[in-house]
Amino acid sequence: MSGAYAKLSSMGKKDDMPCPSEIELKSTLGQRDASEAKASAVLSVKGMTCAACSSAVEVALCNTPGVTRATVALLQETAEVEFDENKVSAEALAEAVEDVGFEAAVVSIVSSKQPILEVVQLQVVGMTCSACSSAVEGVLMQCRGVSKASVSLTQGEVEIQYDASLTKPEELIEAIEDAGFDASLISQGGLDSIHVKKALLGSKGVSKANINVISGLAQVWYNANTTGPRDVISAVEDCGFGAELCQADGSHAGGSKQGSAQSSLDRELANWWRSLRLSLMFTVPVFFVAFVLPLIPGSEWMTDAMIFGFPCAQLVKWILVTPVQYGIGLRFHRGAWKSIRRGTANMDVLVSFGTNASYIYSVISILHHHFMGHHETGNYVATDFFETCTMIISLILMGKYLECSAKGRTSEAITKLMNLTPEMAIVVVRDESTGDITSTQEVLSALIHKGDLLRVLPGSRVPTDGIVIEGQAFVDESMVTGEPLPVWKLPNDPVIGGTISTGNPLLMRATRVGSETVLSQIVRLVQHAQMTKAPVQAFADRISAVFVPVIVLLSFLTWLLWFVLGVMGCYPESWLPEGHTYFLFALLFGIAVVVIACPCALGLATPTAVMVGTGVAATHGILIKGADALERASNVDTVVFDKTGTVTKGKPAVTDFSIVDSSLSLQQLCRYVGAVESASEHPLARAALDFCFMHLSASHITARGALASAGGADQADASKGGAGNVGIDRNHLASLLPSTEDVQVAVGRGISCTVKDSSSGVSSGGSSVVSSAKVAVGNRALMHELGLEIPEAVEGYIMPQERSGHTCVMVAVNGKLVAVLCISDPIKSEAIGVVALLQASGVECWLVTGDNGRTAAAVANKVGLVNVLAEVMPGQKADKIKELQDSGRVVAMVGDGINDSPALAAADVGIAIGSGTDIAIEAADYVLMRDDLEDVVVALDVSRTTLRRIRLNYFWAMAYNTIMVPVAAGALYPAFHFQLPPWVAGACMAFSSVSVVLSSLLLRRYRRPVHVLQSVSVVGHSPIEYESDEDEEGEEMEMLNGGDKLKYKKKYKRARLPGLKGAAGLLASMTGRRYTALASSD
């Protein structure tokens, strides 16, 4: 389902007619049943400071009747809610959040019941005063479906906005008449809005349109394969309105792409800065009067001067502090009150408690001594701590500003991805008959339609997903897939929106637009991952729930203990600062305990690290679908690889064949096999089809770049290595193949069907060509099911092939084994090094495949795997995964996400590799954009690094509170006579949360593990010497060195091959990338 927004402007319409200002475009593709009452809403929640706040919001939403699920994101300050519209509305959800003390607003709603908003103007007769107009307005607002009513007493008119699905103008007129007035219809919706709606519904592909005249918002449902936003906007413009596309939040589509979340963060940052700047205007003078002025010689006349019986310095501080305490700091007191009212406690409670205690004590102190006349004796000056209030608030505001700024940088990776799509695109139109370009037009990228022809200039970004029509060029996809080297694109190759074309211009056709593009899907996946909670965050939630009450209790006990010990004489009176009493001395310790404790650091430890970690992974082409998956991946100790398409390249080719039945010609064999395998999508079937195409389409081989073939052994040699690279023209192949019926697919074993061949002739053996035959193509298991025995001669041919890692596919015709095809799938060059690196890091590696044991063992031996599960059917792979889990292992399954889906879902972590543009693989927890096994290592390493950072954040947050709370309580005072001033404690509190965010930001410096050595080609004649430290048995392999062959034994331990290590160093110096010699590849 695709969607867009457009903003409309009036063009010479009547002044008294409200003009539409926006239009919302939605596709009918995938539209839900209107009878469903399920809806989802995104709420903006302001005022959350820690995990206790987000938990309170989540509980309030979940306890609301009709809510099925609620997820609250502390950093993003949003809540995603799924609810039943028949039981609760989005506005009621916002009220539920506000009832627990937070500010809430509805950001967006995806509803199955979209209101049909219309406007009606009525003439009302009989209104004589404001009471009459109020009565009319009141009775209208009580009508079902009415959302707004504006009454003009002087004109005797009323304008009503209502939901046309709930009420009608006649019912509104009847309600007014029941109130004692006469009413008549002036206009309904306005002629212009009716005209616009009619024009939209008349547009090709548009199925539904709703227009809200007051807000100017129109919702349009359309078929994205038929029309697009440009056509819809043109239809509106034809009605006499200007139109421009805008985003879902109403902002211009051509403006910033960072979205409303980033704009909200910028506004929050500006708000904190304004508050901090205003607070410093009062705090700096207070600091000067309290700490600097007394140190200036001759300032006594100013500090000791009496004004209305109050010392001048104290009076100035009192005046300056009050606006900060109850003006700028009002947000903390309001938040504390709301928090206490809902039965929870957060950082606001601590700040309000500490500052109010300092302020109220200071006021009581100076008033007490003033009215007691102490100032008249001149022997005593009242002690105040006004500077504590303002400095605590200013320092916390500074900490909040720095924290907000740092949190903005945690989403830097996702922001960069959102900004990759270019703002404009060049749409071209060409003559279908001649192919000549007739016109070009520059449009917003958001206005691109499916099927548009787009010109991509050298050095510019690809505007959307599509396929190349004309031209060849290198395309830099590193910003999306993490692929470091540019990819050479040819006609019919896919391109991804946001990537950069270099070298030559390209002509492409758009295949995905709007929310369907790869970039949009990546952004959604990353944002979803950042919204989820990691299980480790439950630790912070439990502590945050009791943190503030415990700190308040400790603060009271600290004050009580110091006060009681002082009164009892347990410590000398000389410990008291000048002018202090035991009460005041103890109070300062209690205030410091309240102010220094910080629950925010605990709440920010996990979400900030997850946000940065998932963003960093996305820049490496690794998409993590949830924080819970990230935590599980960090504990993986077993990795299970699928064989075909994972360890191997997934491009199998027929490398050899043997015709057992001499009466069957090669051409007839290809016709049988091609007919059967054309009904299968298995990778091995594609290899067989390539083989058949090569031999059946001899006249087209040269044009398709295939290899020439001859009969007998020469044909087998010609098929080696080339068949897998030959593309299949399925339409042409279908014309060469006989028809099939009764197709039966034996999952994991093969396929069989009846082949009806209308051709006639004589085979090479002189017998007649069979016109109808039962043909089966598959492995041993299928042959055994058919009751066929494999002759010893055939076994003698098959066994060496399987030991070499080839898969042997047998062909049976009419219950007789007639041929064997040997299919080889090349092993990925990085597979050996990846397995070695995982095993070196303590991860156990397994290979699971449906292939026979000998072939599986051969492939496993080549890549260094010792744990093999062979002849496992696709449905049994999940059972094997569960068996490994039952033994206490944390298992990651690596597969292609197609036939491995059950195993991916069953594993603790499912990793879909090489998904390319198909990243919406439901069964996978991790989606790897590139078809590179090294990304498996990177994915696990990113997960471990992120979880280590989370634990470090928790350690710092816990260590800070564990150490600083006793210091604030006076644990060091008996030994060092050190009392932590409350304002210093406030500074520590403010910067503790900042330090946690900065700690998470260090994840942006993440460096992926060293690249594994995939292959080495030595140019020159200087031999590479290899000296073995120990005699290890292994398979001997060869490396070409200037014409000489150097033999060495294969090893799978890091940096154990001096020759390859030197080659790795040479590669590093030449390419600037890091390599390590883990093992070799032939």
GROMACS .gro file of N, CA and C in nm, residues 693-814:
model
  366
  693PHE      N    1   1.876  -2.619  -2.203
  693PHE     CA    2   1.870  -2.507  -2.297
  693PHE      C    3   1.994  -2.502  -2.385
  694MET      N    4   2.108  -2.528  -2.323
  694MET     CA    5   2.233  -2.521  -2.399
  694MET      C    6   2.234  -2.621  -2.513
  695HIS      N    7   2.178  -2.738  -2.490
  695HIS     CA    8   2.183  -2.843  -2.592
  695HIS      C    9   2.065  -2.837  -2.688
  696LEU      N   10   1.954  -2.780  -2.645
  696LEU     CA   11   1.837  -2.773  -2.731
  696LEU      C   12   1.833  -2.648  -2.816
  697SER      N   13   1.903  -2.544  -2.775
  697SER     CA   14   1.896  -2.416  -2.847
  697SER      C   15   2.031  -2.385  -2.908
  698ALA      N   16   2.083  -2.475  -2.985
  698ALA     CA   17   2.216  -2.456  -3.042
  698ALA      C   18   2.224  -2.331  -3.129
  699SER      N   19   2.116  -2.301  -3.198
  699SER     CA   20   2.119  -2.185  -3.287
  699SER      C   21   2.122  -2.053  -3.211
  700HIS      N   22   2.087  -2.057  -3.080
  700HIS     CA   23   2.083  -1.934  -3.002
  700HIS      C   24   2.197  -1.924  -2.903
  701ILE      N   25   2.283  -2.024  -2.901
  701ILE     CA   26   2.387  -2.028  -2.798
  701ILE      C   27   2.482  -1.910  -2.811
  702THR      N   28   2.525  -1.883  -2.933
  702THR     CA   29   2.621  -1.775  -2.952
  702THR      C   30   2.564  -1.641  -2.907
  703ALA      N   31   2.436  -1.617  -2.945
  703ALA     CA   32   2.373  -1.489  -2.908
  703ALA      C   33   2.359  -1.475  -2.757
  704ARG      N   34   2.345  -1.587  -2.686
  704ARG     CA   35   2.326  -1.580  -2.541
  704ARG      C   36   2.455  -1.599  -2.465
  705GLY      N   37   2.568  -1.607  -2.537
  705GLY     CA   38   2.697  -1.615  -2.469
  705GLY      C   39   2.723  -1.747  -2.405
  706ALA      N   40   2.662  -1.855  -2.455
  706ALA     CA   41   2.685  -1.986  -2.395
  706ALA      C   42   2.802  -2.054  -2.462
  707LEU      N   43   2.829  -2.172  -2.417
  707LEU     CA   44   2.940  -2.248  -2.473
  707LEU      C   45   2.893  -2.339  -2.585
  708ALA      N   46   2.974  -2.354  -2.689
  708ALA     CA   47   2.941  -2.451  -2.795
  708ALA      C   48   2.957  -2.590  -2.739
  709SER      N   49   2.874  -2.678  -2.785
  709SER     CA   50   2.879  -2.814  -2.731
  709SER      C   51   2.888  -2.915  -2.845
  710ALA      N   52   2.943  -3.029  -2.816
  710ALA     CA   53   2.949  -3.139  -2.911
  710ALA      C   54   2.897  -3.263  -2.843
  711GLY      N   55   2.900  -3.376  -2.914
  711GLY     CA   56   2.846  -3.496  -2.855
  711GLY      C   57   2.942  -3.566  -2.765
  712GLY      N   58   2.891  -3.667  -2.695
  712GLY     CA   59   2.972  -3.755  -2.613
  712GLY      C   60   3.044  -3.682  -2.503
  713ALA      N   61   3.173  -3.718  -2.484
  713ALA     CA   62   3.253  -3.662  -2.377
  713ALA      C   63   3.277  -3.515  -2.398
  714ASP      N   64   3.289  -3.469  -2.527
  714ASP     CA   65   3.310  -3.327  -2.553
  714ASP      C   66   3.193  -3.245  -2.503
  715GLN      N   67   3.073  -3.300  -2.513
  715GLN     CA   68   2.956  -3.228  -2.464
  715GLN      C   69   2.965  -3.211  -2.312
  716ALA      N   70   3.009  -3.311  -2.246
  716ALA     CA   71   3.021  -3.300  -2.102
  716ALA      C   72   3.122  -3.194  -2.065
  717ASP      N   73   3.234  -3.192  -2.135
  717ASP     CA   74   3.334  -3.092  -2.105
  717ASP      C   75   3.283  -2.952  -2.133
  718ALA      N   76   3.205  -2.936  -2.240
  718ALA     CA   77   3.156  -2.804  -2.274
  718ALA      C   78   3.059  -2.753  -2.171
  719SER      N   79   2.989  -2.840  -2.106
  719SER     CA   80   2.891  -2.797  -2.008
  719SER      C   81   2.953  -2.754  -1.877
  720LYS      N   82   3.077  -2.789  -1.856
  720LYS     CA   83   3.140  -2.760  -1.727
  720LYS      C   84   3.164  -2.611  -1.713
  721GLY      N   85   3.114  -2.557  -1.604
  721GLY     CA   86   3.138  -2.418  -1.572
  721GLY      C   87   3.057  -2.320  -1.651
  722GLY      N   88   3.005  -2.357  -1.767
  722GLY     CA   89   2.936  -2.258  -1.848
  722GLY      C   90   2.787  -2.262  -1.833
  723ALA      N   91   2.730  -2.375  -1.805
  723ALA     CA   92   2.585  -2.386  -1.802
  723ALA      C   93   2.523  -2.301  -1.697
  724GLY      N   94   2.591  -2.292  -1.583
  724GLY     CA   95   2.532  -2.214  -1.477
  724GLY      C   96   2.525  -2.069  -1.504
  725ASN      N   97   2.599  -2.021  -1.602
  725ASN     CA   98   2.600  -1.879  -1.630
  725ASN      C   99   2.509  -1.842  -1.745
  726VAL      N  100   2.446  -1.941  -1.807
  726VAL     CA  101   2.359  -1.915  -1.921
  726VAL      C  102   2.220  -1.883  -1.870
  727GLY      N  103   2.165  -1.770  -1.906
  727GLY     CA  104   2.031  -1.736  -1.864
  727GLY      C  105   1.929  -1.818  -1.939
  728ILE      N  106   1.812  -1.830  -1.885
  728ILE     CA  107   1.709  -1.914  -1.944
  728ILE      C  108   1.600  -1.825  -2.003
  729ASP      N  109   1.577  -1.839  -2.133
  729ASP     CA  110   1.464  -1.775  -2.197
  729ASP      C  111   1.348  -1.872  -2.186
  730ARG      N  112   1.268  -1.858  -2.083
  730ARG     CA  113   1.165  -1.958  -2.054
  730ARG      C  114   1.059  -1.964  -2.164
  731ASN      N  115   1.028  -1.852  -2.227
  731ASN     CA  116   0.928  -1.855  -2.334
  731ASN      C  117   0.979  -1.939  -2.452
  732HIS      N  118   1.105  -1.918  -2.487
  732HIS     CA  119   1.161  -1.995  -2.598
  732HIS      C  120   1.176  -2.142  -2.559
  733LEU      N  121   1.218  -2.166  -2.436
  733LEU     CA  122   1.237  -2.304  -2.390
  733LEU      C  123   1.105  -2.379  -2.391
  734ALA      N  124   0.997  -2.311  -2.354
  734ALA     CA  125   0.866  -2.376  -2.352
  734ALA      C  126   0.824  -2.424  -2.490
  735SER      N  127   0.867  -2.350  -2.592
  735SER     CA  128   0.831  -2.391  -2.729
  735SER      C  129   0.908  -2.514  -2.773
  736LEU      N  130   1.020  -2.542  -2.708
  736LEU     CA  131   1.102  -2.657  -2.744
  736LEU      C  132   1.069  -2.782  -2.663
  737LEU      N  133   0.995  -2.767  -2.555
  737LEU     CA  134   0.972  -2.877  -2.463
  737LEU      C  135   0.834  -2.938  -2.483
  738PRO      N  136   0.822  -3.066  -2.456
  738PRO     CA  137   0.690  -3.130  -2.461
  738PRO      C  138   0.604  -3.088  -2.342
  739SER      N  139   0.477  -3.116  -2.349
  739SER     CA  140   0.384  -3.080  -2.241
  739SER      C  141   0.391  -3.183  -2.130
  740THR      N  142   0.344  -3.143  -2.011
  740THR     CA  143   0.346  -3.231  -1.894
  740THR      C  144   0.209  -3.232  -1.828
  741GLU      N  145   0.185  -3.337  -1.752
  741GLU     CA  146   0.063  -3.346  -1.672
  741GLU      C  147   0.090  -3.435  -1.551
  742ASP      N  148   0.002  -3.429  -1.452
  742ASP     CA  149   0.016  -3.507  -1.329
  742ASP      C  150   0.151  -3.483  -1.261
  743VAL      N  151   0.184  -3.355  -1.247
  743VAL     CA  152   0.312  -3.320  -1.184
  743VAL      C  153   0.303  -3.346  -1.034
  744GLN      N  154   0.401  -3.419  -0.982
  744GLN     CA  155   0.406  -3.450  -0.839
  744GLN      C  156   0.544  -3.411  -0.786
  745VAL      N  157   0.544  -3.322  -0.686
  745VAL     CA  158   0.669  -3.275  -0.626
  745VAL      C  159   0.691  -3.350  -0.495
  746ALA      N  160   0.801  -3.422  -0.487
  746ALA     CA  161   0.840  -3.490  -0.363
  746ALA      C  162   0.943  -3.401  -0.294
  747VAL      N  163   0.899  -3.329  -0.191
  747VAL     CA  164   0.985  -3.229  -0.127
  747VAL      C  165   1.112  -3.294  -0.075
  748GLY      N  166   1.225  -3.238  -0.116
  748GLY     CA  167   1.354  -3.287  -0.072
  748GLY      C  168   1.402  -3.410  -0.146
  749ARG      N  169   1.320  -3.459  -0.241
  749ARG     CA  170   1.360  -3.581  -0.313
  749ARG      C  171   1.363  -3.561  -0.464
  750GLY      N  172   1.266  -3.489  -0.518
  750GLY     CA  173   1.266  -3.466  -0.662
  750GLY      C  174   1.127  -3.437  -0.714
  751ILE      N  175   1.106  -3.465  -0.844
  751ILE     CA  176   0.980  -3.432  -0.909
  751ILE      C  177   0.954  -3.536  -1.018
  752SER      N  178   0.826  -3.563  -1.041
  752SER     CA  179   0.790  -3.660  -1.144
  752SER      C  180   0.662  -3.613  -1.212
  753CYS      N  181   0.642  -3.657  -1.337
  753CYS     CA  182   0.522  -3.620  -1.410
  753CYS      C  183   0.513  -3.706  -1.536
  754THR      N  184   0.404  -3.693  -1.606
  754THR     CA  185   0.385  -3.760  -1.735
  754THR      C  186   0.419  -3.662  -1.846
  755VAL      N  187   0.510  -3.701  -1.934
  755VAL     CA  188   0.554  -3.615  -2.045
  755VAL      C  189   0.487  -3.663  -2.173
  756LYS      N  190   0.417  -3.573  -2.241
  756LYS     CA  191   0.352  -3.605  -2.367
  756LYS      C  192   0.428  -3.534  -2.478
  757ASP      N  193   0.496  -3.613  -2.561
  757ASP     CA  194   0.579  -3.557  -2.667
  757ASP      C  195   0.511  -3.586  -2.801
  758SER      N  196   0.474  -3.479  -2.869
  758SER     CA  197   0.405  -3.495  -2.997
  758SER      C  198   0.501  -3.517  -3.112
  759SER      N  199   0.633  -3.501  -3.086
  759SER     CA  200   0.731  -3.521  -3.194
  759SER      C  201   0.746  -3.668  -3.226
  760SER      N  202   0.793  -3.696  -3.341
  760SER     CA  203   0.814  -3.835  -3.384
  760SER      C  204   0.949  -3.847  -3.448
  761GLY      N  205   1.004  -3.963  -3.451
  761GLY     CA  206   1.133  -3.985  -3.513
  761GLY      C  207   1.196  -4.110  -3.459
  762VAL      N  208   1.321  -4.125  -3.488
  762VAL     CA  209   1.393  -4.244  -3.447
  762VAL      C  210   1.510  -4.202  -3.361
  763SER      N  211   1.529  -4.268  -3.249
  763SER     CA  212   1.639  -4.236  -3.160
  763SER      C  213   1.769  -4.288  -3.217
  764SER      N  214   1.879  -4.254  -3.150
  764SER     CA  215   2.009  -4.298  -3.196
  764SER      C  216   2.022  -4.449  -3.192
  765GLY      N  217   1.942  -4.516  -3.112
  765GLY     CA  218   1.949  -4.661  -3.104
  765GLY      C  219   1.857  -4.730  -3.201
  766GLY      N  220   1.784  -4.652  -3.280
  766GLY     CA  221   1.697  -4.710  -3.381
  766GLY      C  222   1.556  -4.734  -3.335
  767SER      N  223   1.525  -4.718  -3.208
  767SER     CA  224   1.390  -4.741  -3.157
  767SER      C  225   1.304  -4.616  -3.177
  768SER      N  226   1.176  -4.638  -3.163
  768SER     CA  227   1.083  -4.526  -3.181
  768SER      C  228   1.090  -4.433  -3.060
  769VAL      N  229   1.066  -4.304  -3.086
  769VAL     CA  230   1.060  -4.205  -2.978
  769VAL      C  231   0.930  -4.222  -2.902
  770VAL      N  232   0.940  -4.229  -2.772
  770VAL     CA  233   0.821  -4.248  -2.688
  770VAL      C  234   0.736  -4.122  -2.692
  771SER      N  235   0.611  -4.134  -2.723
  771SER     CA  236   0.523  -4.018  -2.731
  771SER      C  237   0.466  -3.980  -2.596
  772SER      N  238   0.461  -4.075  -2.504
  772SER     CA  239   0.411  -4.046  -2.369
  772SER      C  240   0.492  -4.129  -2.271
  773ALA      N  241   0.546  -4.061  -2.170
  773ALA     CA  242   0.633  -4.133  -2.077
  773ALA      C  243   0.620  -4.076  -1.936
  774LYS      N  244   0.639  -4.165  -1.841
  774LYS     CA  245   0.641  -4.125  -1.700
  774LYS      C  246   0.786  -4.098  -1.664
  775VAL      N  247   0.818  -3.970  -1.635
  775VAL     CA  248   0.956  -3.929  -1.612
  775VAL      C  249   0.970  -3.880  -1.469
  776ALA      N  250   1.076  -3.924  -1.402
  776ALA     CA  251   1.107  -3.880  -1.266
  776ALA      C  252   1.251  -3.831  -1.262
  777VAL      N  253   1.272  -3.719  -1.197
  777VAL     CA  254   1.406  -3.661  -1.183
  777VAL      C  255   1.426  -3.634  -1.034
  778GLY      N  256   1.530  -3.696  -0.974
  778GLY     CA  257   1.552  -3.673  -0.832
  778GLY      C  258   1.671  -3.750  -0.779
  779ASN      N  259   1.675  -3.765  -0.648
  779ASN     CA  260   1.789  -3.829  -0.583
  779ASN      C  261   1.761  -3.977  -0.556
  780ARG      N  262   1.850  -4.038  -0.478
  780ARG     CA  263   1.836  -4.180  -0.450
  780ARG      C  264   1.701  -4.211  -0.383
  781ALA      N  265   1.662  -4.124  -0.290
  781ALA     CA  266   1.539  -4.151  -0.216
  781ALA      C  267   1.420  -4.163  -0.309
  782LEU      N  268   1.414  -4.076  -0.410
  782LEU     CA  269   1.303  -4.082  -0.504
  782LEU      C  270   1.310  -4.209  -0.588
  783MET      N  271   1.431  -4.246  -0.628
  783MET     CA  272   1.445  -4.369  -0.706
  783MET      C  273   1.402  -4.491  -0.625
  784HIS      N  274   1.438  -4.492  -0.497
  784HIS     CA  275   1.398  -4.605  -0.412
  784HIS      C  276   1.247  -4.608  -0.394
  785GLU      N  277   1.185  -4.489  -0.383
  785GLU     CA  278   1.039  -4.484  -0.371
  785GLU      C  279   0.973  -4.544  -0.495
  786LEU      N  280   1.037  -4.525  -0.610
  786LEU     CA  281   0.983  -4.578  -0.735
  786LEU      C  282   1.018  -4.725  -0.756
  787GLY      N  283   1.093  -4.782  -0.661
  787GLY     CA  284   1.130  -4.922  -0.668
  787GLY      C  285   1.244  -4.951  -0.764
  788LEU      N  286   1.327  -4.850  -0.791
  788LEU     CA  287   1.438  -4.867  -0.884
  788LEU      C  288   1.566  -4.898  -0.809
  789GLU      N  289   1.641  -4.997  -0.857
  789GLU     CA  290   1.771  -5.028  -0.802
  789GLU      C  291   1.878  -4.961  -0.888
  790ILE      N  292   1.981  -4.908  -0.821
  790ILE     CA  293   2.087  -4.839  -0.893
  790ILE      C  294   2.196  -4.941  -0.924
  791PRO      N  295   2.226  -4.964  -1.051
  791PRO     CA  296   2.328  -5.064  -1.088
  791PRO      C  297   2.465  -5.027  -1.031
  792GLU      N  298   2.549  -5.129  -1.016
  792GLU     CA  299   2.682  -5.105  -0.961
  792GLU      C  300   2.765  -5.014  -1.051
  793ALA      N  301   2.749  -5.026  -1.180
  793ALA     CA  302   2.824  -4.940  -1.272
  793ALA      C  303   2.787  -4.794  -1.251
  794VAL      N  304   2.658  -4.771  -1.229
  794VAL     CA  305   2.614  -4.633  -1.204
  794VAL      C  306   2.666  -4.585  -1.070
  795GLU      N  307   2.662  -4.674  -0.969
  795GLU     CA  308   2.717  -4.637  -0.838
  795GLU      C  309   2.865  -4.603  -0.849
  796GLY      N  310   2.936  -4.680  -0.932
  796GLY     CA  311   3.077  -4.652  -0.952
  796GLY      C  312   3.102  -4.517  -1.015
  797TYR      N  313   3.006  -4.471  -1.094
  797TYR     CA  314   3.018  -4.338  -1.154
  797TYR      C  315   2.978  -4.228  -1.054
  798ILE      N  316   2.876  -4.258  -0.972
  798ILE     CA  317   2.821  -4.157  -0.882
  798ILE      C  318   2.913  -4.129  -0.763
  799MET      N  319   2.968  -4.234  -0.702
  799MET     CA  320   3.043  -4.217  -0.577
  799MET      C  321   3.160  -4.121  -0.590
  800PRO      N  322   3.246  -4.129  -0.692
  800PRO     CA  323   3.355  -4.030  -0.703
  800PRO      C  324   3.303  -3.887  -0.721
  801GLN      N  325   3.191  -3.877  -0.794
  801GLN     CA  326   3.135  -3.743  -0.814
  801GLN      C  327   3.088  -3.684  -0.680
  802GLU      N  328   3.022  -3.766  -0.600
  802GLU     CA  329   2.972  -3.717  -0.472
  802GLU      C  330   3.085  -3.688  -0.375
  803ARG      N  331   3.191  -3.768  -0.381
  803ARG     CA  332   3.306  -3.740  -0.295
  803ARG      C  333   3.372  -3.607  -0.333
  804SER      N  334   3.354  -3.567  -0.457
  804SER     CA  335   3.410  -3.439  -0.502
  804SER      C  336   3.318  -3.321  -0.469
  805GLY      N  337   3.206  -3.350  -0.405
  805GLY     CA  338   3.114  -3.244  -0.367
  805GLY      C  339   3.005  -3.218  -0.467
  806HIS      N  340   2.992  -3.304  -0.569
  806HIS     CA  341   2.888  -3.286  -0.670
  806HIS      C  342   2.759  -3.353  -0.624
  807THR      N  343   2.647  -3.296  -0.667
  807THR     CA  344   2.517  -3.356  -0.641
  807THR      C  345   2.473  -3.432  -0.765
  808CYS      N  346   2.440  -3.556  -0.747
  808CYS     CA  347   2.401  -3.640  -0.860
  808CYS      C  348   2.249  -3.652  -0.865
  809VAL      N  349   2.194  -3.614  -0.979
  809VAL     CA  350   2.050  -3.620  -1.002
  809VAL      C  351   2.024  -3.730  -1.103
  810MET      N  352   1.936  -3.822  -1.068
  810MET     CA  353   1.907  -3.936  -1.155
  810MET      C  354   1.777  -3.915  -1.231
  811VAL      N  355   1.774  -3.967  -1.354
  811VAL     CA  356   1.658  -3.952  -1.441
  811VAL      C  357   1.605  -4.092  -1.473
  812ALA      N  358   1.475  -4.110  -1.447
  812ALA     CA  359   1.410  -4.238  -1.475
  812ALA      C  360   1.296  -4.215  -1.573
  813VAL      N  361   1.287  -4.301  -1.674
  813VAL     CA  362   1.180  -4.292  -1.774
  813VAL      C  363   1.108  -4.426  -1.777
  814ASN      N  364   0.978  -4.420  -1.750
  814ASN     CA  365   0.895  -4.541  -1.751
  814ASN      C  366   0.953  -4.650  -1.662
   0.00000   0.00000   0.00000
